[in-house]
GROMACS .gro file of C-alpha atoms in nm:
model
   89
    1MET     CA    1  -1.568   0.168  -0.723
    2MET     CA    2  -1.675   0.327  -0.382
    3TRP     CA    3  -1.708  -0.049  -0.187
    4LEU     CA    4  -1.290  -0.072  -0.308
    5ASP     CA    5  -1.241   0.248  -0.053
    6VAL     CA    6  -1.463   0.147   0.217
    7LEU     CA    7  -1.313  -0.231   0.213
    8PHE     CA    8  -0.920  -0.071   0.217
    9GLN     CA    9  -1.034   0.222   0.491
   10GLY     CA   10  -1.176  -0.094   0.703
   11CYS     CA   11  -0.866  -0.300   0.642
   12LEU     CA   12  -0.682  -0.037   0.777
   13ASP     CA   13  -0.844   0.006   1.034
   14ALA     CA   14  -0.875  -0.331   1.093
   15ALA     CA   15  -0.496  -0.351   1.090
   16GLN     CA   16  -0.463  -0.107   1.325
   17SER     CA   17  -0.703  -0.204   1.597
   18GLN     CA   18  -0.572  -0.380   1.913
   19ARG     CA   19  -0.894  -0.597   1.932
   20LEU     CA   20  -0.791  -0.813   1.657
   21SER     CA   21  -0.633  -1.104   1.712
   22ARG     CA   22  -0.265  -1.098   1.550
   23PRO     CA   23  -0.355  -1.357   1.283
   24ALA     CA   24  -0.627  -1.138   1.135
   25ARG     CA   25  -0.402  -0.820   1.172
   26ILE     CA   26  -0.177  -1.023   0.960
   27LEU     CA   27  -0.434  -1.096   0.676
   28CYS     CA   28  -0.542  -0.736   0.662
   29ILE     CA   29  -0.190  -0.596   0.598
   30ALA     CA   30  -0.080  -0.910   0.345
   31LEU     CA   31  -0.418  -0.785   0.155
   32ILE     CA   32  -0.338  -0.415   0.190
   33SER     CA   33   0.008  -0.521   0.052
   34LEU     CA   34  -0.127  -0.679  -0.211
   35VAL     CA   35  -0.285  -0.359  -0.356
   36PHE     CA   36   0.005  -0.159  -0.281
   37LEU     CA   37   0.203  -0.408  -0.508
   38ILE     CA   38  -0.019  -0.492  -0.787
   39ALA     CA   39  -0.081  -0.075  -0.795
   40ILE     CA   40   0.325  -0.002  -0.779
   41ALA     CA   41   0.379  -0.260  -1.036
   42GLY     CA   42   0.124  -0.172  -1.243
   43LEU     CA   43   0.290   0.190  -1.261
   44PHE     CA   44   0.627   0.102  -1.343
   45LEU     CA   45   0.499  -0.120  -1.618
   46LEU     CA   46   0.309   0.153  -1.784
   47SER     CA   47   0.622   0.351  -1.744
   48PHE     CA   48   0.893   0.156  -1.900
   49VAL     CA   49   0.725  -0.145  -2.110
   50ILE     CA   50   0.471   0.029  -2.315
   51GLU     CA   51   0.564   0.127  -2.629
   52GLY     CA   52   0.477   0.454  -2.833
   53GLN     CA   53   0.383   0.672  -2.477
   54SER     CA   54   0.537   1.027  -2.487
   55LEU     CA   55   0.787   1.107  -2.210
   56LEU     CA   56   0.586   1.311  -2.027
   57ARG     CA   57   0.341   1.018  -1.975
   58ARG     CA   58   0.582   0.786  -1.878
   59VAL     CA   59   0.774   1.049  -1.655
   60GLY     CA   60   0.414   1.080  -1.470
   61PHE     CA   61   0.397   0.713  -1.462
   62LEU     CA   62   0.678   0.692  -1.282
   63LEU     CA   63   0.624   0.959  -1.069
   64LEU     CA   64   0.302   0.792  -0.954
   65GLY     CA   65   0.470   0.473  -0.907
   66LEU     CA   66   0.737   0.600  -0.682
   67GLY     CA   67   0.483   0.822  -0.453
   68ILE     CA   68   0.299   0.510  -0.397
   69LEU     CA   69   0.609   0.318  -0.306
   70GLY     CA   70   0.721   0.602  -0.099
   71TYR     CA   71   0.367   0.562   0.109
   72TYR     CA   72   0.369   0.180   0.093
   73VAL     CA   73   0.715   0.205   0.283
   74GLN     CA   74   0.546   0.455   0.519
   75PHE     CA   75   0.286   0.199   0.589
   76LEU     CA   76   0.501  -0.077   0.648
   77LYS     CA   77   0.720   0.117   0.919
   78ASN     CA   78   0.418   0.222   1.083
   79PHE     CA   79   0.231  -0.113   1.112
   80LEU     CA   80   0.565  -0.364   1.117
   81GLY     CA   81   0.832  -0.123   1.252
   82GLY     CA   82   0.709   0.114   1.486
   83LYS     CA   83   0.543  -0.112   1.776
   84LYS     CA   84   0.932  -0.177   1.895
   85GLY     CA   85   0.997   0.094   2.149
   86GLU     CA   86   0.658   0.102   2.316
   87LYS     CA   87   0.587  -0.118   2.577
   88LYS     CA   88   0.277  -0.329   2.665
   89PRO     CA   89   0.028  -0.242   2.947
   0.00000   0.00000   0.00000
C-alpha cells in the first residue's frame, strides 16, 4: 500500500512540474482523476446501493464521498483552471 502512496504523490508532483512535456502532465492528471473517480464512485455506491447498513454508516460513507469530491474539484481548479491569469516569462 505504501507504493501506491508513492506513485500517487509522484504523479501529483509530475503534474505540477513545468519540466515535463504537456502530454506527460496530461497523462498524470488523467491517472489521478481516475483514482479520484473510482474512490468517489465506490463511496457513493457504498452509501446508496448496499442494503442492510445502518444509517450512521451510510451517512459516514456519504460524507467521505462528498469530502473526496470537494478535494477533487479543488484539484481540478488548481491544475486546469488556475493557470489562466498567469503570464509566461
